[in-house]
Structures are given as structure tokens and as C-alpha cells.
Amino acid sequence: MTQKGNLFKGQQKKGAVANRHGKQVAVRKGKVFKKPSKKTEEMEINKEVQKFIDQANEAKAAAIASKEGARLTLVKAPADTSVSSKKSKSLEKAQK
């Protein structure tokens, strides 16, 4: 019979924790997303719908924040052709 009463045959007592002074904690990574081998039409439709929903949610959040006095702007603004053409003209002038 073992003198370590709470251990069964073949088990070992846990040793002291190793000193990890100055070392980073090992971060466990989550599940890796693997792309499906076959894309279905349903998946493509869901992707487009999700983009629309996300855009609407961001716009609502920005509107609510601006009403409360905060300044929240969208990172990806819709591209206007007039704005981009003005920028390209100013870049051309700067290069000359």
C-alpha cells in the first residue's frame, strides 16, 4: 500500500509549478475555421444578407451615439464618386 493515500496505482503526485518569471502566458487558440470545399448558393446569400445587417446595425449605433453627444463615425464610409474624383484631381496637381 502506498503511503500517499489519495493516489491509485500508477498515478504520480503533481510537481511544483515551473517558474515562468518574465515569460508570456501560452495563449490557447480557438477553433480554426476551415473554408468549406464547396460553396453553396445559400452560403453566398447568407453572406450578403449578413453584410447588409451589419451595415444597418453600424449606422443605427452611430446615429444613437451622435444623438447622445458622442462622436461615433463609421470606419468604412460609402464611396462617393464626386469625392474620389476631387481627391484624384488634387493628387494630380500635387504631382505636377
XYZ file of C-alpha atoms in Angstrom:
96
model
C 0.000 0.000 0.000
C 1.253 3.458 -0.869
C 1.914 5.997 1.813
C 0.253 8.658 -0.316
C -3.308 7.698 0.481
C -5.125 9.608 -2.265
C -3.133 8.130 -5.166
C -4.017 4.982 -7.037
C -1.565 2.571 -8.589
C 0.391 4.212 -11.420
C -0.506 7.811 -10.514
C 2.012 10.439 -9.533
C 1.721 13.453 -7.300
C 1.694 16.816 -9.089
C 5.074 18.515 -9.005
C 5.808 22.150 -8.244
C 4.801 24.684 -10.886
C 7.689 25.784 -13.097
C 8.988 29.320 -12.668
C 7.639 31.417 -15.522
C 9.028 34.750 -14.348
C 9.351 37.079 -17.331
C 7.731 34.636 -19.726
C 4.466 35.115 -21.576
C 1.419 33.021 -20.856
C 0.747 30.456 -23.575
C -2.454 31.570 -25.275
C -4.800 28.845 -26.389
C -6.148 29.481 -29.814
C -9.786 28.821 -30.584
C -11.243 26.573 -33.191
C -9.787 27.208 -36.617
C -12.387 27.994 -39.252
C -11.892 25.853 -42.317
C -13.491 27.016 -45.520
C -15.936 24.521 -46.990
C -14.757 22.743 -50.090
C -17.991 23.556 -51.906
C -19.639 26.947 -51.633
C -23.355 26.786 -51.873
C -25.656 29.471 -53.174
C -27.318 29.599 -49.775
C -23.990 30.459 -48.139
C -23.396 33.286 -50.612
C -26.879 34.680 -49.985
C -26.363 34.485 -46.217
C -23.061 36.331 -46.578
C -24.712 39.184 -48.493
C -27.594 39.371 -46.008
C -25.141 39.467 -43.104
C -23.222 42.342 -44.718
C -26.457 44.299 -45.069
C -27.459 43.602 -41.448
C -24.021 44.604 -40.136
C -24.075 47.836 -42.117
C -27.549 48.697 -40.801
C -26.500 47.954 -37.203
C -23.414 50.161 -37.528
C -25.482 53.012 -38.941
C -28.009 52.720 -36.099
C -25.265 52.677 -33.471
C -23.620 55.753 -34.995
C -26.950 57.593 -35.111
C -27.749 56.807 -31.471
C -24.281 57.841 -30.332
C -24.417 61.137 -32.216
C -27.805 61.946 -30.650
C -26.312 61.476 -27.189
C -23.491 63.916 -27.946
C -20.720 61.447 -28.655
C -18.847 61.382 -31.915
C -19.051 57.955 -33.474
C -18.369 57.688 -37.178
C -18.334 54.676 -39.446
C -14.913 53.434 -40.471
C -15.983 52.397 -43.938
C -17.957 55.221 -45.475
C -19.781 54.632 -48.755
C -17.552 55.652 -51.636
C -18.832 58.721 -53.471
C -17.598 59.225 -56.999
C -17.534 63.015 -56.580
C -15.282 62.852 -53.521
C -12.886 60.346 -55.046
C -12.624 62.352 -58.275
C -11.762 65.508 -56.307
C -9.064 63.636 -54.434
C -7.574 62.241 -57.630
C -7.517 65.717 -59.225
C -5.747 67.198 -56.205
C -3.197 64.366 -56.290
C -2.511 65.034 -59.969
C -1.899 68.733 -59.234
C 0.452 67.856 -56.383
C 2.496 65.537 -58.605
C 2.970 68.231 -61.279
